[in-house]
Amino acid sequence: MIVRQVRFTLRPRPRGFHLVTREVTERLADLAGIRTGLCLLFLQHSSASLALNENADPTVREDFEAHTRRLIPDGAPHYRHTLEGPDDLPAHLKAALFGSSLTLPIAEGRLALGTWQGIYLGEHREHGGPRSVVATLIGEER
Amino acid sequence: MIVRQVRFTLRPRPRGFHLVTREVTERLADLAGIRTGLCLLFLQHSSASLALNENADPTVREDFEAHTRRLIPDGAPHYRHTLEGPDDLPAHLKAALFGSSLTLPIAEGRLALGTWQGIYLGEHREHGGPRSVVATLIGEER
Amino acid sequence: MIVRQVRFTLRPRPRGFHLVTREVTERLADLAGIRTGLCLLFLQHSSASLALNENADPTVREDFEAHTRRLIPDGAPHYRHTLEGPDDLPAHLKAALFGSSLTLPIAEGRLALGTWQGIYLGEHREHGGPRSVVATLIGEER
């Protein structure tokens, strides 16, 4: 049993949901030599999120953005945390609801995602900038 | 310290929230011989979810379904991802919000759930079919 | 590689979102002697939640409470699970959406939270009482 930790940055993206599976797996190219185990992807931010969802049709990501804007609208009159603009509080609440991390199984030396599962970065700020990830992998060596 | 991985399928269920604690624990009957550790239950799908909630009164699950249908209605006119029908996009968004996985503590050779906690499968499609789970268990042997 | 488990109770808090980072880290003072690894914080309840978010401005937590009350209102007429009062079903649904647990990276013997990340307890009942946590830590010894 071994544990490995890798830190990396996801490049800046515009507000919305983005498929980052390839960018993540490239940074974890050899999964630290682990054959069977767990991988925690942890975003060190409070206004962006990680989620798993459909990896094929980009309209899923567009609809996620459109519908979450309706559920948690920018600049609602009852928000008190407004210092950084109308997208500030909604970004925090979306980050908490979708969550800042993913725990994924490693099987046969690969992330054991389903056929249609991809990793989404939810960028909930208009200008979020690069996003730092701490990846922690635990398991049996190959 | 050991790691074990078990794959199994949850039988098809109608749309809604379902208590699957017994079906899951039967498949993990001996928790791979682990006394203290972690258990990741990971659903390899993007239109169903796993959650923890009240394990006694079925009206909780009925209310979850009724209220999430109001928050994320079927066939809203702004959805663009509609190819598979009015329940398609809502199923994806619910899966991302409730989440595709659960990480549970193992204590004294059992899942350390609270007295009132049960494992819910959120089946968000009208005809979701069987749902594949990858269970990964890490910890100290008994 | 070692695994350690610690059980503790978060003191009772009023309904709302509360920053509990200090209370949690005090209970995990030495992180069980782990230098690199994972920490699962698991709440054994179905009407409270754990989340990560902004650790500085208390209005974020006030806005979370105000806005989630709009999304999942107390005593909506379509709720059937109402035995314990108008806050009962909303508490369960919020607990499932925010989630009952957090999986956090341990790096250099500390929880590797981002600068602005704090641990929130979402107390979703009017009178929730003390809340039990099972903390499970896995990783390499210092």
CSV table of C-alpha atoms in Angstrom, one decimal:
chain,number,residue,atom,x,y,z
A,1,MET,CA,0.0,0.0,0.0
A,2,ILE,CA,1.3,3.4,-1.0
A,3,VAL,CA,0.1,7.0,-0.9
A,4,ARG,CA,1.1,9.7,-3.4
A,5,GLN,CA,0.2,13.3,-3.6
A,6,VAL,CA,0.3,15.5,-6.8
A,7,ARG,CA,-0.5,19.2,-6.9
A,8,PHE,CA,-1.5,20.8,-10.2
A,9,THR,CA,-3.4,23.7,-11.6
A,10,LEU,CA,-6.3,23.7,-14.0
A,11,ARG,CA,-6.0,26.4,-16.6
A,12,PRO,CA,-8.4,29.4,-16.3
A,13,ARG,CA,-11.7,28.9,-17.9
A,14,PRO,CA,-14.8,31.1,-18.5
A,15,ARG,CA,-17.8,30.8,-16.2
A,16,GLY,CA,-19.7,27.6,-16.8
A,17,PHE,CA,-19.2,23.8,-16.7
A,18,HIS,CA,-16.2,22.4,-18.5
A,19,LEU,CA,-15.1,18.8,-19.3
A,20,VAL,CA,-11.6,18.4,-17.8
A,21,THR,CA,-11.2,14.7,-17.8
A,22,ARG,CA,-8.2,14.8,-20.2
A,23,GLU,CA,-6.5,17.6,-18.4
A,24,VAL,CA,-6.8,15.8,-15.1
A,25,THR,CA,-5.8,12.4,-16.4
A,26,GLU,CA,-2.7,13.8,-18.1
A,27,ARG,CA,-1.6,15.2,-14.8
A,28,LEU,CA,-2.1,11.8,-13.2
A,29,ALA,CA,-0.6,10.0,-16.1
A,30,ASP,CA,0.7,7.0,-14.3
A,31,LEU,CA,-1.7,7.3,-11.3
A,32,ALA,CA,1.5,7.2,-9.2
A,33,GLY,CA,1.9,3.5,-10.1
A,34,ILE,CA,-1.2,2.5,-8.3
A,35,ARG,CA,-3.2,-0.5,-9.6
A,36,THR,CA,-6.2,-0.7,-7.2
A,37,GLY,CA,-7.2,2.1,-4.8
A,38,LEU,CA,-8.7,5.6,-4.4
A,39,CYS,CA,-8.0,9.0,-6.0
A,40,LEU,CA,-9.2,12.1,-4.2
A,41,LEU,CA,-9.3,15.2,-6.4
A,42,PHE,CA,-9.6,18.2,-4.1
A,43,LEU,CA,-10.1,21.8,-5.3
A,44,GLN,CA,-8.6,24.4,-2.9
A,45,HIS,CA,-11.3,27.0,-3.8
A,46,SER,CA,-14.7,28.1,-2.5
A,47,SER,CA,-16.2,29.3,-5.8
A,48,ALA,CA,-15.6,26.4,-8.2
A,49,SER,CA,-16.6,22.8,-8.1
A,50,LEU,CA,-15.9,19.3,-9.4
A,51,ALA,CA,-18.6,17.0,-10.5
A,52,LEU,CA,-19.1,13.9,-12.6
A,53,ASN,CA,-21.4,13.9,-15.6
A,54,GLU,CA,-22.1,13.1,-19.2
A,55,ASN,CA,-19.0,13.4,-21.3
A,56,ALA,CA,-20.3,13.6,-24.8
A,57,ASP,CA,-22.9,16.3,-25.5
A,58,PRO,CA,-21.8,19.9,-24.7
A,59,THR,CA,-25.4,21.0,-24.3
A,60,VAL,CA,-25.5,19.1,-21.0
A,61,ARG,CA,-22.9,21.6,-19.6
A,62,GLU,CA,-24.7,24.5,-21.1
A,63,ASP,CA,-28.0,23.4,-19.6
A,64,PHE,CA,-26.3,23.0,-16.2
A,65,GLU,CA,-25.1,26.6,-16.3
A,66,ALA,CA,-28.5,27.9,-17.5
A,67,HIS,CA,-30.5,26.0,-14.9
A,68,THR,CA,-28.3,26.6,-12.0
A,69,ARG,CA,-28.4,30.4,-12.8
A,70,ARG,CA,-32.2,30.1,-12.4
A,71,LEU,CA,-32.0,28.2,-9.1
A,72,ILE,CA,-29.3,30.5,-7.7
A,73,PRO,CA,-29.6,33.8,-9.6
A,74,ASP,CA,-26.9,36.5,-9.8
A,75,GLY,CA,-27.5,39.5,-7.7
A,76,ALA,CA,-30.7,38.4,-5.9
A,77,PRO,CA,-31.9,41.3,-3.7
A,78,HIS,CA,-31.7,39.2,-0.5
A,79,TYR,CA,-27.9,38.4,-0.8
A,80,ARG,CA,-25.8,40.3,1.7
A,81,HIS,CA,-22.4,38.9,0.5
A,82,THR,CA,-22.1,41.1,-2.5
A,83,LEU,CA,-18.7,42.8,-2.2
A,84,GLU,CA,-17.2,41.0,-5.2
A,85,GLY,CA,-20.2,41.5,-7.5
A,86,PRO,CA,-23.4,39.7,-8.4
A,87,ASP,CA,-21.7,36.4,-9.2
A,88,ASP,CA,-20.0,36.2,-5.8
A,89,LEU,CA,-22.5,34.6,-3.5
A,90,PRO,CA,-24.0,32.3,-6.2
A,91,ALA,CA,-20.5,31.0,-6.9
A,92,HIS,CA,-20.0,30.0,-3.3
A,93,LEU,CA,-23.4,28.3,-3.0
A,94,LYS,CA,-23.0,26.4,-6.2
A,95,ALA,CA,-19.5,25.3,-5.1
A,96,ALA,CA,-21.0,24.0,-1.8
A,97,LEU,CA,-23.9,22.2,-3.5
A,98,PHE,CA,-21.9,20.5,-6.3
A,99,GLY,CA,-18.9,20.0,-4.0
A,100,SER,CA,-15.2,20.8,-4.1
A,101,SER,CA,-13.9,17.2,-4.5
A,102,LEU,CA,-14.4,13.9,-6.1
A,103,THR,CA,-13.3,10.5,-4.8
A,104,LEU,CA,-12.8,8.1,-7.7
A,105,PRO,CA,-11.9,4.4,-7.8
A,106,ILE,CA,-8.7,3.2,-9.4
A,107,ALA,CA,-9.0,-0.2,-11.1
A,108,GLU,CA,-6.3,-1.9,-13.2
A,109,GLY,CA,-4.2,1.2,-13.1
A,110,ARG,CA,-6.9,3.6,-14.4
A,111,LEU,CA,-9.7,5.8,-13.1
A,112,ALA,CA,-12.7,3.5,-13.2
A,113,LEU,CA,-15.1,6.0,-14.7
A,114,GLY,CA,-18.2,4.8,-16.4
A,115,THR,CA,-18.4,5.0,-20.2
A,116,TRP,CA,-20.4,8.2,-20.2
A,117,GLN,CA,-18.8,9.8,-17.1
A,118,GLY,CA,-16.5,12.7,-17.4
A,119,ILE,CA,-15.0,15.1,-14.9
A,120,TYR,CA,-16.6,18.6,-14.9
A,121,LEU,CA,-15.0,21.7,-13.5
A,122,GLY,CA,-17.8,24.1,-12.5
A,123,GLU,CA,-16.3,27.5,-12.8
A,124,HIS,CA,-18.8,29.7,-11.0
A,125,ARG,CA,-17.0,33.1,-11.1
A,126,GLU,CA,-16.9,35.3,-14.2
A,127,HIS,CA,-13.1,35.6,-13.8
A,128,GLY,CA,-12.0,32.6,-11.6
A,129,GLY,CA,-8.5,32.3,-12.8
A,130,PRO,CA,-6.4,29.1,-12.5
A,131,ARG,CA,-7.7,26.5,-10.0
A,132,SER,CA,-5.5,24.5,-7.7
A,133,VAL,CA,-6.0,20.8,-7.3
A,134,VAL,CA,-4.5,18.5,-4.7
A,135,ALA,CA,-4.7,14.9,-5.9
A,136,THR,CA,-4.1,12.1,-3.3
A,137,LEU,CA,-3.9,8.5,-4.4
A,138,ILE,CA,-3.9,5.5,-2.1
A,139,GLY,CA,-3.7,1.9,-3.0
A,140,GLU,CA,-1.7,-1.2,-4.1
A,141,GLU,CA,1.3,-0.7,-6.3
A,142,ARG,CA,1.4,-2.2,-9.8
B,1,MET,CA,-3.5,-2.3,5.3
B,2,ILE,CA,-5.3,-3.9,2.4
B,3,VAL,CA,-7.4,-2.7,-0.5
B,4,ARG,CA,-10.2,-4.7,-2.0
B,5,GLN,CA,-12.5,-3.9,-4.9
B,6,VAL,CA,-15.9,-5.4,-5.6
B,7,ARG,CA,-18.2,-4.7,-8.6
B,8,PHE,CA,-21.9,-5.3,-8.5
B,9,THR,CA,-25.1,-4.2,-10.0
B,10,LEU,CA,-28.1,-2.7,-8.3
B,11,ARG,CA,-31.3,-4.1,-9.8
B,12,PRO,CA,-33.5,-1.8,-12.0
B,13,ARG,CA,-35.8,0.5,-10.1
B,14,PRO,CA,-38.5,3.0,-11.2
B,15,ARG,CA,-37.8,6.7,-11.1
B,16,GLY,CA,-37.5,8.0,-7.6
B,17,PHE,CA,-35.4,7.6,-4.5
B,18,HIS,CA,-34.9,4.0,-3.1
B,19,LEU,CA,-33.5,2.7,0.1
B,20,VAL,CA,-30.7,0.2,-1.0
B,21,THR,CA,-28.8,-0.2,2.3
B,22,ARG,CA,-29.6,-3.9,2.5
B,23,GLU,CA,-28.8,-4.7,-1.2
B,24,VAL,CA,-25.5,-2.9,-0.8
B,25,THR,CA,-24.4,-4.4,2.5
B,26,GLU,CA,-25.3,-7.9,1.2
B,27,ARG,CA,-22.9,-7.4,-1.7
B,28,LEU,CA,-20.2,-6.3,0.8
B,29,ALA,CA,-21.1,-9.0,3.3
B,30,ASP,CA,-17.7,-9.4,4.9
B,31,LEU,CA,-16.5,-5.9,3.9
B,32,ALA,CA,-13.5,-7.7,2.4
B,33,GLY,CA,-12.3,-8.6,5.9
B,34,ILE,CA,-11.6,-4.9,6.9
B,35,ARG,CA,-12.0,-3.9,10.5
B,36,THR,CA,-11.3,-0.1,10.3
B,37,GLY,CA,-11.1,1.9,7.1
B,38,LEU,CA,-13.0,3.5,4.2
B,39,CYS,CA,-15.5,2.2,1.7
B,40,LEU,CA,-16.1,4.1,-1.5
B,41,LEU,CA,-19.4,3.3,-3.3
B,42,PHE,CA,-19.1,4.6,-6.9
B,43,LEU,CA,-21.9,4.6,-9.4
B,44,GLN,CA,-20.6,4.4,-13.0
B,45,HIS,CA,-23.5,6.5,-14.4
B,46,SER,CA,-24.4,10.1,-15.0
B,47,SER,CA,-28.2,10.0,-14.5
B,48,ALA,CA,-28.5,8.3,-11.1
B,49,SER,CA,-27.1,9.2,-7.7
B,50,LEU,CA,-26.2,7.9,-4.3
B,51,ALA,CA,-27.1,9.8,-1.1
B,52,LEU,CA,-27.5,9.2,2.6
B,53,ASN,CA,-30.7,9.9,4.4
B,54,GLU,CA,-33.5,8.9,6.7
B,55,ASN,CA,-34.0,5.1,6.6
B,56,ALA,CA,-37.4,4.7,8.2
B,57,ASP,CA,-40.3,6.7,6.6
B,58,PRO,CA,-40.9,6.2,2.9
B,59,THR,CA,-42.5,9.6,2.6
B,60,VAL,CA,-39.1,11.2,2.9
B,61,ARG,CA,-38.1,9.5,-0.4
B,62,GLU,CA,-41.4,10.5,-2.0
B,63,ASP,CA,-41.0,14.1,-0.9
B,64,PHE,CA,-37.4,14.1,-2.3
B,65,GLU,CA,-38.7,13.1,-5.7
B,66,ALA,CA,-41.6,15.5,-5.6
B,67,HIS,CA,-39.5,18.5,-4.6
B,68,THR,CA,-36.6,17.8,-6.8
B,69,ARG,CA,-39.1,17.7,-9.7
B,70,ARG,CA,-40.1,21.2,-8.8
B,71,LEU,CA,-36.5,22.5,-8.6
B,72,ILE,CA,-35.4,20.8,-11.8
B,73,PRO,CA,-38.6,20.2,-13.8
B,74,ASP,CA,-38.9,17.8,-16.7
B,75,GLY,CA,-38.9,19.4,-20.1
B,76,ALA,CA,-38.3,23.0,-19.2
B,77,PRO,CA,-38.3,25.1,-22.3
B,78,HIS,CA,-34.7,26.3,-21.8
B,79,TYR,CA,-33.2,22.8,-21.9
B,80,ARG,CA,-31.1,22.1,-25.0
B,81,HIS,CA,-30.1,18.5,-24.2
B,82,THR,CA,-33.5,16.9,-24.9
B,83,LEU,CA,-32.7,14.0,-27.3
B,84,GLU,CA,-33.6,11.3,-24.8
B,85,GLY,CA,-36.8,12.9,-23.6
B,86,PRO,CA,-38.0,15.4,-20.9
B,87,ASP,CA,-36.4,13.5,-18.0
B,88,ASP,CA,-32.9,13.4,-19.7
B,89,LEU,CA,-31.3,16.7,-18.6
B,90,PRO,CA,-33.0,16.8,-15.2
B,91,ALA,CA,-31.6,13.3,-14.5
B,92,HIS,CA,-28.1,14.5,-15.3
B,93,LEU,CA,-28.3,17.6,-13.1
B,94,LYS,CA,-29.8,15.7,-10.2
B,95,ALA,CA,-27.0,13.2,-10.5
B,96,ALA,CA,-24.4,15.9,-10.3
B,97,LEU,CA,-26.1,17.7,-7.3
B,98,PHE,CA,-26.7,14.6,-5.2
B,99,GLY,CA,-23.5,13.0,-6.4
B,100,SER,CA,-22.4,9.7,-7.9
B,101,SER,CA,-20.6,8.3,-4.9
B,102,LEU,CA,-20.5,7.9,-1.1
B,103,THR,CA,-17.4,7.5,1.1
B,104,LEU,CA,-18.3,5.7,4.3
B,105,PRO,CA,-16.4,4.8,7.4
B,106,ILE,CA,-15.8,1.2,8.3
B,107,ALA,CA,-15.6,0.6,12.1
B,108,GLU,CA,-15.5,-2.7,13.9
B,109,GLY,CA,-16.0,-4.5,10.6
B,110,ARG,CA,-19.2,-2.7,9.7
B,111,LEU,CA,-20.3,0.4,7.8
B,112,ALA,CA,-20.5,3.0,10.6
B,113,LEU,CA,-23.8,4.6,9.5
B,114,GLY,CA,-25.9,6.5,12.0
B,115,THR,CA,-29.0,4.9,13.5
B,116,TRP,CA,-31.3,6.8,11.0
B,117,GLN,CA,-29.0,6.8,8.0
B,118,GLY,CA,-29.7,4.6,5.0
B,119,ILE,CA,-28.2,4.5,1.5
B,120,TYR,CA,-30.5,6.0,-1.2
B,121,LEU,CA,-30.2,5.3,-4.9
B,122,GLY,CA,-31.6,8.2,-6.7
B,123,GLU,CA,-32.9,6.8,-10.0
B,124,HIS,CA,-33.5,9.9,-12.1
B,125,ARG,CA,-34.5,8.3,-15.4
B,126,GLU,CA,-37.9,6.8,-16.2
B,127,HIS,CA,-36.2,3.7,-17.4
B,128,GLY,CA,-32.7,3.7,-15.9
B,129,GLY,CA,-32.1,-0.1,-15.9
B,130,PRO,CA,-29.5,-1.8,-13.7
B,131,ARG,CA,-26.9,0.4,-12.2
B,132,SER,CA,-23.2,-0.6,-11.8
B,133,VAL,CA,-21.3,0.1,-8.6
B,134,VAL,CA,-17.6,-0.1,-8.0
B,135,ALA,CA,-17.0,-0.6,-4.3
B,136,THR,CA,-13.4,0.0,-3.1
B,137,LEU,CA,-12.5,-0.8,0.5
B,138,ILE,CA,-9.3,0.2,2.2
B,139,GLY,CA,-8.2,-0.4,5.8
B,140,GLU,CA,-6.8,-2.7,8.4
B,141,GLU,CA,-7.6,-6.3,8.3
B,142,ARG,CA,-9.6,-8.0,11.0
C,1,MET,CA,0.5,3.1,6.0
C,2,ILE,CA,-1.8,3.4,9.0
C,3,VAL,CA,-5.5,4.0,9.6
C,4,ARG,CA,-6.9,5.8,12.7
C,5,GLN,CA,-10.5,6.5,13.7
C,6,VAL,CA,-11.6,9.2,16.1
C,7,ARG,CA,-15.2,9.8,17.1
C,8,PHE,CA,-16.3,13.2,18.5
C,9,THR,CA,-19.3,15.4,18.9
C,10,LEU,CA,-19.9,18.9,17.5
C,11,ARG,CA,-21.6,21.0,20.1
C,12,PRO,CA,-25.3,22.0,19.5
C,13,ARG,CA,-25.8,25.0,17.2
C,14,PRO,CA,-28.9,26.9,16.1
C,15,ARG,CA,-30.3,26.3,12.6
C,16,GLY,CA,-28.0,27.7,9.9
C,17,PHE,CA,-24.5,27.3,8.5
C,18,HIS,CA,-21.6,27.4,11.0
C,19,LEU,CA,-17.9,27.5,10.6
C,20,VAL,CA,-16.5,24.6,12.5
C,21,THR,CA,-12.9,24.3,11.2
C,22,ARG,CA,-11.3,25.1,14.5
C,23,GLU,CA,-13.6,22.7,16.5
C,24,VAL,CA,-12.8,19.9,14.0
C,25,THR,CA,-9.1,20.5,13.8
C,26,GLU,CA,-8.8,20.6,17.6
C,27,ARG,CA,-10.3,17.2,17.8
C,28,LEU,CA,-7.9,15.9,15.2
C,29,ALA,CA,-5.0,17.8,16.7
C,30,ASP,CA,-2.2,15.5,15.6
C,31,LEU,CA,-4.1,14.0,12.7
C,32,ALA,CA,-3.2,10.7,14.2
C,33,GLY,CA,0.4,11.2,13.3
C,34,ILE,CA,-0.3,11.0,9.6
C,35,ARG,CA,1.9,13.1,7.2
C,36,THR,CA,0.3,12.4,3.8
C,37,GLY,CA,-3.1,10.9,3.3
C,38,LEU,CA,-6.9,11.2,3.5
C,39,CYS,CA,-9.3,12.3,6.2
C,40,LEU,CA,-13.0,11.4,6.0
C,41,LEU,CA,-15.3,13.4,8.2
C,42,PHE,CA,-18.6,11.6,8.4
C,43,LEU,CA,-21.7,13.0,10.1
C,44,GLN,CA,-24.0,10.2,11.5
C,45,HIS,CA,-27.1,12.2,10.9
C,46,SER,CA,-29.7,12.7,8.2
C,47,SER,CA,-30.7,16.4,8.9
C,48,ALA,CA,-27.3,18.1,9.1
C,49,SER,CA,-24.5,18.5,6.5
C,50,LEU,CA,-20.9,19.2,6.1
C,51,ALA,CA,-19.6,21.5,3.3
C,52,LEU,CA,-16.5,23.5,2.4
C,53,ASN,CA,-16.8,27.2,1.8
C,54,GLU,CA,-15.5,30.7,2.4
C,55,ASN,CA,-14.1,31.0,5.9
C,56,ALA,CA,-14.0,34.8,6.3
C,57,ASP,CA,-17.3,36.7,5.9
C,58,PRO,CA,-20.2,35.5,8.0
C,59,THR,CA,-22.7,36.9,5.5
C,60,VAL,CA,-21.9,33.9,3.2
C,61,ARG,CA,-23.3,31.6,5.8
C,62,GLU,CA,-26.3,33.8,6.3
C,63,ASP,CA,-27.0,34.0,2.6
C,64,PHE,CA,-26.7,30.2,2.3
C,65,GLU,CA,-29.4,29.8,5.0
C,66,ALA,CA,-31.6,32.5,3.4
C,67,HIS,CA,-31.3,31.1,-0.1
C,68,THR,CA,-31.7,27.4,0.7
C,69,ARG,CA,-34.9,28.3,2.6
C,70,ARG,CA,-36.2,29.7,-0.6
C,71,LEU,CA,-35.2,26.7,-2.7
C,72,ILE,CA,-36.5,24.2,-0.1
C,73,PRO,CA,-39.1,26.1,1.9
C,74,ASP,CA,-40.3,25.1,5.3
C,75,GLY,CA,-43.8,23.5,5.4
C,76,ALA,CA,-44.5,23.4,1.6
C,77,PRO,CA,-48.0,22.0,1.0
C,78,HIS,CA,-46.8,19.1,-1.0
C,79,TYR,CA,-44.6,17.6,1.7
C,80,ARG,CA,-45.9,14.4,3.2
C,81,HIS,CA,-43.1,13.8,5.8
C,82,THR,CA,-44.3,16.5,8.3
C,83,LEU,CA,-44.5,14.6,11.6
C,84,GLU,CA,-41.6,16.5,13.2
C,85,GLY,CA,-42.7,19.9,12.0
C,86,PRO,CA,-42.2,22.3,9.0
C,87,ASP,CA,-38.4,22.1,9.1
C,88,ASP,CA,-38.3,18.3,9.1
C,89,LEU,CA,-38.4,17.4,5.4
C,90,PRO,CA,-36.4,20.5,4.3
C,91,ALA,CA,-33.6,19.4,6.7
C,92,HIS,CA,-33.4,15.9,5.2
C,93,LEU,CA,-33.3,17.2,1.6
C,94,LYS,CA,-30.6,19.8,2.4
C,95,ALA,CA,-28.6,17.2,4.2
C,96,ALA,CA,-28.7,15.0,1.1
C,97,LEU,CA,-27.9,17.8,-1.3
C,98,PHE,CA,-25.0,19.3,0.6
C,99,GLY,CA,-23.9,15.9,1.8
C,100,SER,CA,-23.1,14.2,5.1
C,101,SER,CA,-19.3,13.9,4.7
C,102,LEU,CA,-16.1,15.5,3.5
C,103,THR,CA,-13.0,13.8,2.2
C,104,LEU,CA,-10.0,16.0,2.7
C,105,PRO,CA,-6.3,15.7,1.8
C,106,ILE,CA,-3.7,15.5,4.5
C,107,ALA,CA,-0.3,17.1,3.4
C,108,GLU,CA,2.7,17.7,5.6
C,109,GLY,CA,0.7,16.6,8.6
C,110,ARG,CA,-2.1,19.2,8.1
C,111,LEU,CA,-5.5,19.3,6.4
C,112,ALA,CA,-4.6,20.8,3.0
C,113,LEU,CA,-7.5,23.3,2.8
C,114,GLY,CA,-7.2,26.3,0.5
C,115,THR,CA,-6.6,29.7,2.1
C,116,TRP,CA,-10.2,30.6,1.9
C,117,GLN,CA,-11.7,27.2,2.7
C,118,GLY,CA,-13.4,26.5,6.0
C,119,ILE,CA,-15.5,23.5,7.1
C,120,TYR,CA,-19.2,24.4,7.4
C,121,LEU,CA,-21.7,22.5,9.6
C,122,GLY,CA,-25.1,22.9,8.0
C,123,GLU,CA,-27.5,22.5,10.9
C,124,HIS,CA,-30.8,22.1,9.2
C,125,ARG,CA,-33.1,21.5,12.2
C,126,GLU,CA,-34.4,24.2,14.6
C,127,HIS,CA,-33.2,22.1,17.5
C,128,GLY,CA,-30.7,19.6,16.1
C,129,GLY,CA,-28.7,19.0,19.3
C,130,PRO,CA,-25.1,17.7,19.3
C,131,ARG,CA,-23.9,16.1,16.1
C,132,SER,CA,-21.7,13.0,16.0
C,133,VAL,CA,-18.7,12.7,13.7
C,134,VAL,CA,-16.7,9.7,12.7
C,135,ALA,CA,-13.3,10.8,11.5
C,136,THR,CA,-11.2,8.2,9.6
C,137,LEU,CA,-7.6,9.0,8.6
C,138,ILE,CA,-5.5,6.9,6.3
C,139,GLY,CA,-1.9,7.6,5.2
C,140,GLU,CA,1.8,7.5,5.8
C,141,GLU,CA,3.1,8.1,9.3
C,142,ARG,CA,5.2,11.1,10.1
